[in-house]
XYZ file of C-alpha atoms in Angstrom:
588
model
C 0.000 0.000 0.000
C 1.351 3.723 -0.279
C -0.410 4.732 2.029
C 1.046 5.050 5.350
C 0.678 3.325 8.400
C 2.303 3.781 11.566
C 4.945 1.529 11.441
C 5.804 1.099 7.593
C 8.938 3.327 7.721
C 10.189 1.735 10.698
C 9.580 -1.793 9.106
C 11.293 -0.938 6.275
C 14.100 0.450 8.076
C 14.331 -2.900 9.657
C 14.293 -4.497 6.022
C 17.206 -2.941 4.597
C 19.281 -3.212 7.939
C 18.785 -7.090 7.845
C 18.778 -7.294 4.323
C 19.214 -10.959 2.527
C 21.284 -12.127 5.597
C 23.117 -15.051 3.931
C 26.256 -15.409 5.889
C 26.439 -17.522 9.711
C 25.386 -15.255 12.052
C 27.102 -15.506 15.250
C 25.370 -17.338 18.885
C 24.860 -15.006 21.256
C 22.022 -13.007 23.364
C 19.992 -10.013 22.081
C 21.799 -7.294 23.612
C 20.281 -7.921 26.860
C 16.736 -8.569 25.948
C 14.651 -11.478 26.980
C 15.603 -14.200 24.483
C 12.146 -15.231 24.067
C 10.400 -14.450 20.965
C 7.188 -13.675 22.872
C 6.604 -12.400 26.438
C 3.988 -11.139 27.466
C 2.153 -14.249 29.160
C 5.661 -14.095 31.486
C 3.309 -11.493 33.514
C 0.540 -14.081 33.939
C 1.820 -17.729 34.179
C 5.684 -19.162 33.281
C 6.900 -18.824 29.892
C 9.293 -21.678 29.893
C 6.857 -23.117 27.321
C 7.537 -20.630 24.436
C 9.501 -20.800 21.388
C 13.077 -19.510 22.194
C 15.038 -17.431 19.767
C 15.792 -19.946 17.679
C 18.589 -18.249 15.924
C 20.227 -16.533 18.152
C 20.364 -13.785 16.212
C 22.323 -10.648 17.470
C 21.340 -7.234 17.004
C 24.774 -5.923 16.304
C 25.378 -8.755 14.253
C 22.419 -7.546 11.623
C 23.391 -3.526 11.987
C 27.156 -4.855 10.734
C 25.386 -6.064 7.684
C 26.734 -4.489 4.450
C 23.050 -3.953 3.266
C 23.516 -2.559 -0.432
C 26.170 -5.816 -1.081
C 24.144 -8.251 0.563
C 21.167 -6.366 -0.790
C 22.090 -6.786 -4.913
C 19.404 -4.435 -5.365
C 16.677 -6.263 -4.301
C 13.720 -4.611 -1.878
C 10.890 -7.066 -0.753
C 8.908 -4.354 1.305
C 5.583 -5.104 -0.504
C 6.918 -7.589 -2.977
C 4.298 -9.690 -4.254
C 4.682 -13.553 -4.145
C 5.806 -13.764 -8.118
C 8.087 -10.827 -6.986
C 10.022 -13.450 -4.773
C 9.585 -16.098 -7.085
C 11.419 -14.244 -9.319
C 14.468 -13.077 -6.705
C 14.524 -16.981 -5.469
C 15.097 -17.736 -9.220
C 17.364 -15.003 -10.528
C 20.613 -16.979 -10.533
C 20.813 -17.326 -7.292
C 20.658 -13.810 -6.590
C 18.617 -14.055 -3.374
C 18.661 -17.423 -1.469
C 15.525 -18.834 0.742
C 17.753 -19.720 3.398
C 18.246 -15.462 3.632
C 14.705 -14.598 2.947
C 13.673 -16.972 6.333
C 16.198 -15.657 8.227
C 15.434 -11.944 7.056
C 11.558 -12.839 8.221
C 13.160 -13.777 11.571
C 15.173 -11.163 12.076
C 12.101 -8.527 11.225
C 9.861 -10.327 13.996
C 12.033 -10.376 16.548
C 13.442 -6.822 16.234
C 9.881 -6.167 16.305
C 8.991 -8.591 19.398
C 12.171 -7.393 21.331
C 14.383 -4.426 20.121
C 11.964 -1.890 18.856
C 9.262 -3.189 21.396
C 6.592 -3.416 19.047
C 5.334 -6.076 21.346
C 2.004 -3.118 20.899
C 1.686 -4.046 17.230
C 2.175 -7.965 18.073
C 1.312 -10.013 15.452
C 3.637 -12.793 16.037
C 2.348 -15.386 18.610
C 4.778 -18.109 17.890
C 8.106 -18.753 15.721
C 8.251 -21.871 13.959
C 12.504 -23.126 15.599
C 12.524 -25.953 12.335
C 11.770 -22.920 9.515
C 15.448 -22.297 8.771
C 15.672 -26.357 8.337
C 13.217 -26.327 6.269
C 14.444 -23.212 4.035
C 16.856 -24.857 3.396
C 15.252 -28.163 2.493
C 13.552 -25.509 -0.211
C 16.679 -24.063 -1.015
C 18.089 -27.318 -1.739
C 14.946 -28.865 -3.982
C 15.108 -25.460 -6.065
C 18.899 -25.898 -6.567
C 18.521 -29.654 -7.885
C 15.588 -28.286 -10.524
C 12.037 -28.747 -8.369
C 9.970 -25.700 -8.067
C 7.069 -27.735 -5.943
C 4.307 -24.305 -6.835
C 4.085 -20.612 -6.805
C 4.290 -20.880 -3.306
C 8.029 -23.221 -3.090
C 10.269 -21.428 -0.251
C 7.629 -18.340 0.528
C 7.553 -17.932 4.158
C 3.512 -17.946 5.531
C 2.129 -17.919 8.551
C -1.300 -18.959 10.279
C -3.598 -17.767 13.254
C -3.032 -19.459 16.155
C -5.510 -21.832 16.184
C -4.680 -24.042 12.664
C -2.776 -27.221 13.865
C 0.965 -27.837 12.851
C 2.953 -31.102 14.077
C 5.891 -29.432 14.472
C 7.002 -27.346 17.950
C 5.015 -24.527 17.393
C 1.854 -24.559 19.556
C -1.399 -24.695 18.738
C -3.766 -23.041 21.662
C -6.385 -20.950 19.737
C -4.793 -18.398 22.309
C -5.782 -20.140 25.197
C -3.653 -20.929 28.432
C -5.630 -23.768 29.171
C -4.386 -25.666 25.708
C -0.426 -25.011 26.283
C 1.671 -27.448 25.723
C -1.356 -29.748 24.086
C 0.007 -31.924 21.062
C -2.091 -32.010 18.289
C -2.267 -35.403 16.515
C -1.118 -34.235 12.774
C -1.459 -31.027 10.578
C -4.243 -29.508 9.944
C -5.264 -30.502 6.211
C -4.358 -26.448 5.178
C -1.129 -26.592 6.657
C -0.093 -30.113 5.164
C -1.247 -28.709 1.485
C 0.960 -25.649 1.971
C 3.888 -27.777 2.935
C 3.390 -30.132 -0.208
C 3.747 -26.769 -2.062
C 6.728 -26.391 -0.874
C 6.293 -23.168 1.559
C 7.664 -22.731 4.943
C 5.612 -21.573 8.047
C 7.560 -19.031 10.106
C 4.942 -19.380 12.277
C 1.686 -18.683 14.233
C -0.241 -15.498 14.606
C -1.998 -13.817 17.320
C -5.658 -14.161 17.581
C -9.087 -13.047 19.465
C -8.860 -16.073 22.485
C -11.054 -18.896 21.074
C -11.683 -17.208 17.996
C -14.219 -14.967 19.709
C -15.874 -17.465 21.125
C -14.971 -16.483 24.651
C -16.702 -13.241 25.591
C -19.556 -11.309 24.689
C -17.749 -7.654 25.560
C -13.895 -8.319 24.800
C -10.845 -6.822 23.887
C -10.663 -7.588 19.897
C -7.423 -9.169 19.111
C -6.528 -10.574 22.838
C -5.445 -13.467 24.029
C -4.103 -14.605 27.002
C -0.920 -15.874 24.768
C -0.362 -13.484 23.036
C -1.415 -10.260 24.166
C -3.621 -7.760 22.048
C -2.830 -7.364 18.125
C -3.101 -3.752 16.757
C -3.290 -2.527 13.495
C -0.590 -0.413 12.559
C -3.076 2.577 10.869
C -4.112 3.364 14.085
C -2.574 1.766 17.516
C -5.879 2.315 19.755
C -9.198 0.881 17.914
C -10.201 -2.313 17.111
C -7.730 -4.216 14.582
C -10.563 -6.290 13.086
C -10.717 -9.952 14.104
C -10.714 -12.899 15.355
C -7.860 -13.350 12.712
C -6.270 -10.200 14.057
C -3.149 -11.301 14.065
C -2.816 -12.656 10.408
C -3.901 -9.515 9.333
C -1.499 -7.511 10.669
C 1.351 -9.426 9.733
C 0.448 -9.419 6.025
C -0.043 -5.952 6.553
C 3.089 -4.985 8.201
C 5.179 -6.966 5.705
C 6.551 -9.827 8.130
C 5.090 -12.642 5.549
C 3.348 -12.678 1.434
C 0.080 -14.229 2.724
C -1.279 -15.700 5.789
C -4.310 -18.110 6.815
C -6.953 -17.280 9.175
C -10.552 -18.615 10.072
C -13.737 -17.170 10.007
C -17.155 -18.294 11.527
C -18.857 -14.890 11.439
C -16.380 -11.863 9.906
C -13.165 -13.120 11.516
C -11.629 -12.933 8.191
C -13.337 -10.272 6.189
C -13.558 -7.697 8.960
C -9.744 -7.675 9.867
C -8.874 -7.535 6.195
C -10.591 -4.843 5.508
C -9.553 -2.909 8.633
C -6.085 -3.327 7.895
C -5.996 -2.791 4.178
C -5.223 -5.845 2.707
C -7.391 -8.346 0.584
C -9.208 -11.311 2.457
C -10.612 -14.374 0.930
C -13.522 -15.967 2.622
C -14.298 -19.034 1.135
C -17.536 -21.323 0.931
C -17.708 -23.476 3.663
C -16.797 -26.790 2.216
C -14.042 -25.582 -0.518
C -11.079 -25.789 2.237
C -11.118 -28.272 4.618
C -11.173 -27.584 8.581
C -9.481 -30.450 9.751
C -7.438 -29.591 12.632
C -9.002 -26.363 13.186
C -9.998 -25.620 16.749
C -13.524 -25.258 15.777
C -16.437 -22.650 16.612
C -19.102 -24.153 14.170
C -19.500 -27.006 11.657
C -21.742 -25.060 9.954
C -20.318 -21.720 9.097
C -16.138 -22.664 9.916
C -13.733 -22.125 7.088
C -10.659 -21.220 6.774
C -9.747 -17.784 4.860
C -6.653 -16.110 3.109
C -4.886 -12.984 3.541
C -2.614 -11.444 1.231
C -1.441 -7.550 0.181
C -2.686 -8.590 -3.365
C -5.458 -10.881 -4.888
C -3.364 -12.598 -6.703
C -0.756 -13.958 -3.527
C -3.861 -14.781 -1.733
C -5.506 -16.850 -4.443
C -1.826 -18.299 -4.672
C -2.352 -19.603 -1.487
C -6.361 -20.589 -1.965
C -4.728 -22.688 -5.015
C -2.786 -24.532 -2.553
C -5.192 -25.263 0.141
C -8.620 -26.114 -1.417
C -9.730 -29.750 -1.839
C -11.545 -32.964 -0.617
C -10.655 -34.260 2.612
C -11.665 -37.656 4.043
C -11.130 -35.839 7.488
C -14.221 -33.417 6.822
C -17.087 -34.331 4.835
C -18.632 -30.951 4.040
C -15.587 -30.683 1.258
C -17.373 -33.168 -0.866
C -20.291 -30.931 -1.657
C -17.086 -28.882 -3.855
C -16.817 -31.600 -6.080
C -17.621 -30.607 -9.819
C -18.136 -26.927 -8.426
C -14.385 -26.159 -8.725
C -12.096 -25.148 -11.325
C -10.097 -28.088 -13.678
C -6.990 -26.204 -12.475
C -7.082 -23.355 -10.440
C -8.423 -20.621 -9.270
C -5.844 -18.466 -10.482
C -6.629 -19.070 -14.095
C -9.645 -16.614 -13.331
C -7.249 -13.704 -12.160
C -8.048 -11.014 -14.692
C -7.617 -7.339 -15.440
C -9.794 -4.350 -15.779
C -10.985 -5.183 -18.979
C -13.085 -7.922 -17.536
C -15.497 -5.380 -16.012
C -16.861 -4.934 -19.839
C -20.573 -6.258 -19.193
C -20.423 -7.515 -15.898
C -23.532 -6.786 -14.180
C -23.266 -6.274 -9.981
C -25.647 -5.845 -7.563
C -25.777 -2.576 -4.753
C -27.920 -3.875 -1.650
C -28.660 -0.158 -0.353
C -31.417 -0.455 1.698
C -29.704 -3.694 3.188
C -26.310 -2.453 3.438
C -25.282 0.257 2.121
C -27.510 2.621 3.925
C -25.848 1.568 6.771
C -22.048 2.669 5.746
C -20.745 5.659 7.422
C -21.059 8.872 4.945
C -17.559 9.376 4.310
C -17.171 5.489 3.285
C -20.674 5.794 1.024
C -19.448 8.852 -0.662
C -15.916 7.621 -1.538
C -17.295 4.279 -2.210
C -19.585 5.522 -4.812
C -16.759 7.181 -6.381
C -15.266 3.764 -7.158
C -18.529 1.960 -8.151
C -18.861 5.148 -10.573
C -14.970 4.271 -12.288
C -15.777 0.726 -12.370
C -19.105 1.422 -14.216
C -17.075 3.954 -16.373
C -15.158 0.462 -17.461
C -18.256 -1.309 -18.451
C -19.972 -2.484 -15.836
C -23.650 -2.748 -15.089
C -24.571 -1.521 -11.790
C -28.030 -2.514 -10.736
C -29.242 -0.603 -7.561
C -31.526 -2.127 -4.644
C -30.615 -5.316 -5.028
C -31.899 -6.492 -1.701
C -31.852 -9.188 0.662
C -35.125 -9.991 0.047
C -36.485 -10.156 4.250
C -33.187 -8.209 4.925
C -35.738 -5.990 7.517
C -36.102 -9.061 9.346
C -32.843 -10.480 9.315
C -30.704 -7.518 9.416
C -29.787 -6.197 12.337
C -29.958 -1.903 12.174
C -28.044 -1.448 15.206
C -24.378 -2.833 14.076
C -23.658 -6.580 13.826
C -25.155 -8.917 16.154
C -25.049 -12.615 15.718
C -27.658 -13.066 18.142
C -30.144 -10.556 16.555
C -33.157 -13.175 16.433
C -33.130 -13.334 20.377
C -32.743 -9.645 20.584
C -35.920 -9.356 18.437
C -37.367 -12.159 20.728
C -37.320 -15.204 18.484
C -34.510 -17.764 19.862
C -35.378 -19.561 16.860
C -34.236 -17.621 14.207
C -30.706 -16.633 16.179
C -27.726 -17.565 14.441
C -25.777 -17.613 18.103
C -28.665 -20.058 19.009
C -27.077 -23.051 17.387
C -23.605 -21.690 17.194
C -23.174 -21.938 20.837
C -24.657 -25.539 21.211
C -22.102 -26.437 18.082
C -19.096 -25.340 20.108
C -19.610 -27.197 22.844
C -20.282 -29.864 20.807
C -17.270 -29.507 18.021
C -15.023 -28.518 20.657
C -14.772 -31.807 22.659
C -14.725 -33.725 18.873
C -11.664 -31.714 18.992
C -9.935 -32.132 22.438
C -10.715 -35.249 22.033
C -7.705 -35.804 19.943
C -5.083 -34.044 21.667
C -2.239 -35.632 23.365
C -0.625 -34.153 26.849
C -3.228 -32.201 28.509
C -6.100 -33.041 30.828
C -8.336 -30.478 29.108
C -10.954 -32.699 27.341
C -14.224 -30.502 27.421
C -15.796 -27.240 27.834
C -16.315 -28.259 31.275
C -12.279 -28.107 31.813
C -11.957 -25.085 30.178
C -14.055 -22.961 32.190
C -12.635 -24.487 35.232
C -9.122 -23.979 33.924
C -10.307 -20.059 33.591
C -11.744 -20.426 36.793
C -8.576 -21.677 38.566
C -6.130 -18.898 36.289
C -9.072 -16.306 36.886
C -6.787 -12.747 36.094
C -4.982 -14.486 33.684
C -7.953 -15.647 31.766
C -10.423 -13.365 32.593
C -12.491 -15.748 34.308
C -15.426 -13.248 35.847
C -16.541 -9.805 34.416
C -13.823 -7.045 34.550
C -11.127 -9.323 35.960
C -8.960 -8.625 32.866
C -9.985 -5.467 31.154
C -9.632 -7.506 27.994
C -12.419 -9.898 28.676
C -14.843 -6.930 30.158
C -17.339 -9.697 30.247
C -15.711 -12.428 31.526
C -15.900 -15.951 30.181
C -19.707 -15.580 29.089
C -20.085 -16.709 25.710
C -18.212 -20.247 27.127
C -20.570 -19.804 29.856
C -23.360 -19.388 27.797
C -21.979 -22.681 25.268
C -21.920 -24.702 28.569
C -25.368 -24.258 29.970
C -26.514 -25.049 26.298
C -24.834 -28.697 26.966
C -24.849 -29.552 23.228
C -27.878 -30.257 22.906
C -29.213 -29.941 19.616
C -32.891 -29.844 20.226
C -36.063 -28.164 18.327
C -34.974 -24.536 19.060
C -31.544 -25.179 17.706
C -32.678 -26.734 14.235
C -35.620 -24.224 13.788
C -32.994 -21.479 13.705
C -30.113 -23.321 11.785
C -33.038 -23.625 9.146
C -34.334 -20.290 9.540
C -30.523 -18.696 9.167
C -29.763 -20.768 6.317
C -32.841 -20.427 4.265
C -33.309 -16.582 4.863
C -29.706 -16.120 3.486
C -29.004 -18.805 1.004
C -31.924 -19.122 -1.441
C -34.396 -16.368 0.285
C -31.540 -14.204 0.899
C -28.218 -13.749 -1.466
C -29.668 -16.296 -3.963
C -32.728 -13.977 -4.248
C -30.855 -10.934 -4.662
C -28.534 -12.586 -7.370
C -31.313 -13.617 -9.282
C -32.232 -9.930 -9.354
C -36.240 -10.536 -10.689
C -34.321 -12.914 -13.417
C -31.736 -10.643 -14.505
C -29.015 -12.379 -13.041
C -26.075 -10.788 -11.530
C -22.625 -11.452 -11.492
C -22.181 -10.556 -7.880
C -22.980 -8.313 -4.723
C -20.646 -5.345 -3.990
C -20.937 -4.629 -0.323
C -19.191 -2.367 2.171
C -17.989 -4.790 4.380
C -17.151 -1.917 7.115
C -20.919 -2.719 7.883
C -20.652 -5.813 9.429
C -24.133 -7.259 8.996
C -23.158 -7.839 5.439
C -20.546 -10.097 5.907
C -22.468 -11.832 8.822
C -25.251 -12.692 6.148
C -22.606 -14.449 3.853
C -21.449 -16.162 6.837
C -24.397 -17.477 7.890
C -25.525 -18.681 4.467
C -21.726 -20.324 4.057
C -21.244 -18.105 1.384
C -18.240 -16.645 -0.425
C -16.629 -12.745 0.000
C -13.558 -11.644 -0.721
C -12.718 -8.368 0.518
C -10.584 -5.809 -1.528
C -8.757 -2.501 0.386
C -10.554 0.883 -0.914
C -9.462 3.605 1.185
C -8.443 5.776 4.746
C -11.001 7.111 7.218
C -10.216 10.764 7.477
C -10.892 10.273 11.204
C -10.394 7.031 12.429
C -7.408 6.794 10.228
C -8.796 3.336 9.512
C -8.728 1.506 5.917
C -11.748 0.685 4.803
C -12.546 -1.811 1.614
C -15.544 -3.062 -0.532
C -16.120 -6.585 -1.111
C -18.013 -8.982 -3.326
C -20.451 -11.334 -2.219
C -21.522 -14.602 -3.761
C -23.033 -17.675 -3.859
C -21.771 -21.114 -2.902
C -18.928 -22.181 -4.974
C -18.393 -18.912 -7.028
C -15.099 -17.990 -5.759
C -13.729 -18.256 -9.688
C -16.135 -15.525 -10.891
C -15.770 -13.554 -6.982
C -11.513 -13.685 -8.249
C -12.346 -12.652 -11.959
C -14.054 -10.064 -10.960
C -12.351 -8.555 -7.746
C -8.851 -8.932 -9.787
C -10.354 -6.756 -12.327
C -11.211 -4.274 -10.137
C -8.116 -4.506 -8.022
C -6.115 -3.625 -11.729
C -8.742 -0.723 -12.233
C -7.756 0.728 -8.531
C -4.435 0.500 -9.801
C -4.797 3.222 -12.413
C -6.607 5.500 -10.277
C -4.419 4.711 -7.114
C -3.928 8.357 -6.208
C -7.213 7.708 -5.179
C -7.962 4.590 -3.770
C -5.545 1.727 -2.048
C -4.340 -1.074 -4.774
């Protein structure tokens, strides 16, 4: 992005002092900081179970860097994944083995030297990346180039399983030191591609899940993610820290989850693209889990193109989660990236404006300057159809902000999306525990009392932990539910799925039988997003501009239906190329 953010200079500051660091750098302490790569849980419990520094990397060693020789003209601030591709390639002109360790270096001097502990994306360094940069390094020397994504550096939130010795505690004290049983099916597909995972983001605890009033972007592991625009609001989450790191330039693209805007809304706050996906196109097999029914896992990346890079890698049927057969003959013969496309695609596409639904619910300032790019893309050929609505979006949308427990608010229990949401946690949790090795934490039940028993720490009772203002209530509110999946629950997982599937963003689509191409939404208003989530339904989120106040990014996004990410990335790519030539104006 050009525009700037609070931290860019400083990051790339850090980026040409460490440079392509390709030589042995020597073992010894970071000039008297703690050699731990994250500390803040040191103030709540021990930290003996974190991820040392685990390269020993000196400061001084990296400021003795020659950076213009070691350099060879090469800047990866904002480099694009083909960008590296290319630099990996170029006679050996930058080497993997450097690009991991210049990752390293970046999140630690952020972690430790330049305290950005306040920006804290980083939850967890992977110890084995180096090892297996270099395992890269060696396959690309000997001719095999596994995919786009061979020797790019990724990480993912903090609750997406890896075997490896990186942790996997959805932010949670009560899950350190857990062993999960294998990799979760998104990491294992981005390994067989050949990338390496630095390692694991920060995250909302429990993927929101927790609390009712919160702290977005907290966790009792990792402390509170912020997005660089603007230190002291809300950094968009659960996937906060994912966000941030793709924004901040510490990795290409990143993985996050979403149940209900966990992808989308941090995206978009931190001006970067998100991909939500249908549920059932990537698999959620080792996931900690919210909900069967509206779980997926979503991509981040500073273009569309690195983040379809990495939807190309992880999409798929998996034995390990049934709701990835319904993708079969719904997906491209290749990939998705086959439907990346420029401006000129816009010529005839026909796209939907929900006002009444939506739009009317934007903040002036993001209407106005919205407008002004759904003008320029209609000045490249597009049809733009006006109240296009959600057909009973009066009932189902909430006027007062998102609320995934708007049917109860309105009275009707049965038509609440947090209705069966909360009786699927406790239910997919356990499935989940279930198969974790070295802990005692098997249940909900043991979760609560683990809060219970580390009650500051975890924020067990209302204003404990000024991060969890609420306390533990949503788990509270999961447990007393007990799983059971009786009439109430499948009236409203009926009602929620009809009302935005073929009722809702079908409906709209269908447009009186003048079908659209797709829904262009301002996903700042989160009730938008929250439809496509509870409908399972595609977005993918593009940056559009600043907030003159908040100092906020802002995006628009297109919204789908089920299995339409090919036209969602033909179309958002073309308008991503059309920001491009007007970006004096608008992010690209």
């Amino acid at each position: 992005m050009s525009q700037p953010r609070v931290f860019a200079q400083l990051a790339f500051m850090i980026f040409l002092l460490a440079s392509f660091v390709l030589p042995i750098i020597p073992s010894d302490s970071i000039d008297g900081l703690p050699n731990v790569v994250n500390f803040h849980t040191s103030q709540l419990l021990n930290h003996s179970y974190l991820v040392q520094n685990p390269l020993n990397i000196t400061i001084n060693s990296v400021k003795s860097l020659n950076t213009l020789n070691l350099c060879n003209g090469v800047i990866i601030e904002e480099a694009t994944i083909d960008d590296l591709q290319r630099y990996l390639s170029d006679g050996g002109k930058v080497h993997q083995v450097g690009l991991t360790i210049l990752l390293m270096v970046i999140d630690h001097k952020h972690e430790l030297q330049l305290q950005l502990t306040i920006s804290s994306p980083v939850l967890q360094l992977n110890p084995d990346a180096l090892k297996v940069a270099r395992r890269a390094d060696s396959e690309r020397m000997a001719g095999l180039v596994r995919s786009p994504l061979h020797g790019i550096p990724f990480m993912v939130k903090g609750n997406i399983a890896s075997k490896d010795r990186v942790e996997t505690t959805a932010g949670s004290l009560a899950l350190r030191g857990s062993v999960v049983p294998r990799d979760a099916f998104v990491v294992a597909r981005l390994r067989e591609a050949g990338a390496v995972l630095l390692g694991k983001t920060t995250l909302s605890e429990w993927a929101d899940a927790r609390s009712s009033n919160y702290s977005e972007g907290y966790s009792a592991t990792g402390g509170q993610a912020r997005s660089s625009y603007n230190l002291t609001v809300n950094p968009g989450g659960s996937s906060s820290g994912s966000a941030v790191a793709v924004a901040n330039n510490l990795v290409a693209f990143a993985l996050g989850t979403e149940t209900d805007g966990s992808v989308i809304n941090p995206a978009e706050r931190n001006a970067i693209v998100g991909i939500k996906p249908t549920v059932g196109l990537v698999s959620r097999a080792g996931v900690v889990p919210e909900s069967i029914h509206q779980d997926t896992v979503g991509l981040f990346g500073r273009t569309l193109r690195d983040a379809v890079h990495g939807l190309d890698a992880i999409y798929g049927v998996d034995i390990l989660d049934n709701y990835t057969a319904a993708q079969v003959g719904k997906t491209p013969e290749e990939r998705y990236g086959n439907s990346l496309s420029d401006r000129s695609a816009l010529r005839g596409a026909k796209f939907g404006l929900p006002w009444l639904s939506f739009w009317a619910l934007a903040d002036p300032e993001q209407q106005a300057i919205l407008l002004e790019l759904i003008e320029l893309i209609k000045d490249a050929g597009a049809i733009i159809v006006n109240g296009t609505e959600i057909p009973n979006y009066q009932t189902i949308v909430s006027p007062a902000g998102w609320n995934w427990d708007y049917g109860t608010t309105r009275g009707y229990p049965n038509e609440s999306e947090y209705t069966y949401i909360k009786v699927d946690f406790y239910n997919n949790l356990q499935t989940y525990l279930s198969g974790l090795g070295n802990t005692t934490i098997r249940s909900l039940e043991d979760v609560v009392q683990f809060n219970n028993e580390h009650a500051i720490a975890e924020g067990a009772s209302p204003n404990l932990n000024a991060a969890f203002a609420s306390g533990q209530d949503l788990l509270l509110a999961s447990l007393a539910s007990g799983g059971v999946m009786n009439s109430t629950y499948w009236e409203a997982l009926t009602f929620c799925q009809q009302s935005t599937r073929e009722k809702g963003i079908d409906a709209a689509l269908q447009n009186r039988n003048h079908k659209l191409d797709a829904l262009l939404v301002p996903p700042d208003v989160g009730q938008s997003y929250q439809i496509a989530a509870q409908a399972g339904y595609p977005v993918i989120s593009l940056p559009a501009y600043i907030h003159s106040l908040s100092g906020m990014p802002f995006g628009l996004a297109l919204m789908g239906t089920a299995f339409s990410e090919a036209t969602l990335v033909k179309y958002a790519s073309a308008i991503e190329d059309l920001q491009e030539i007007k970006s004096r104006r608008f992010l690209a």
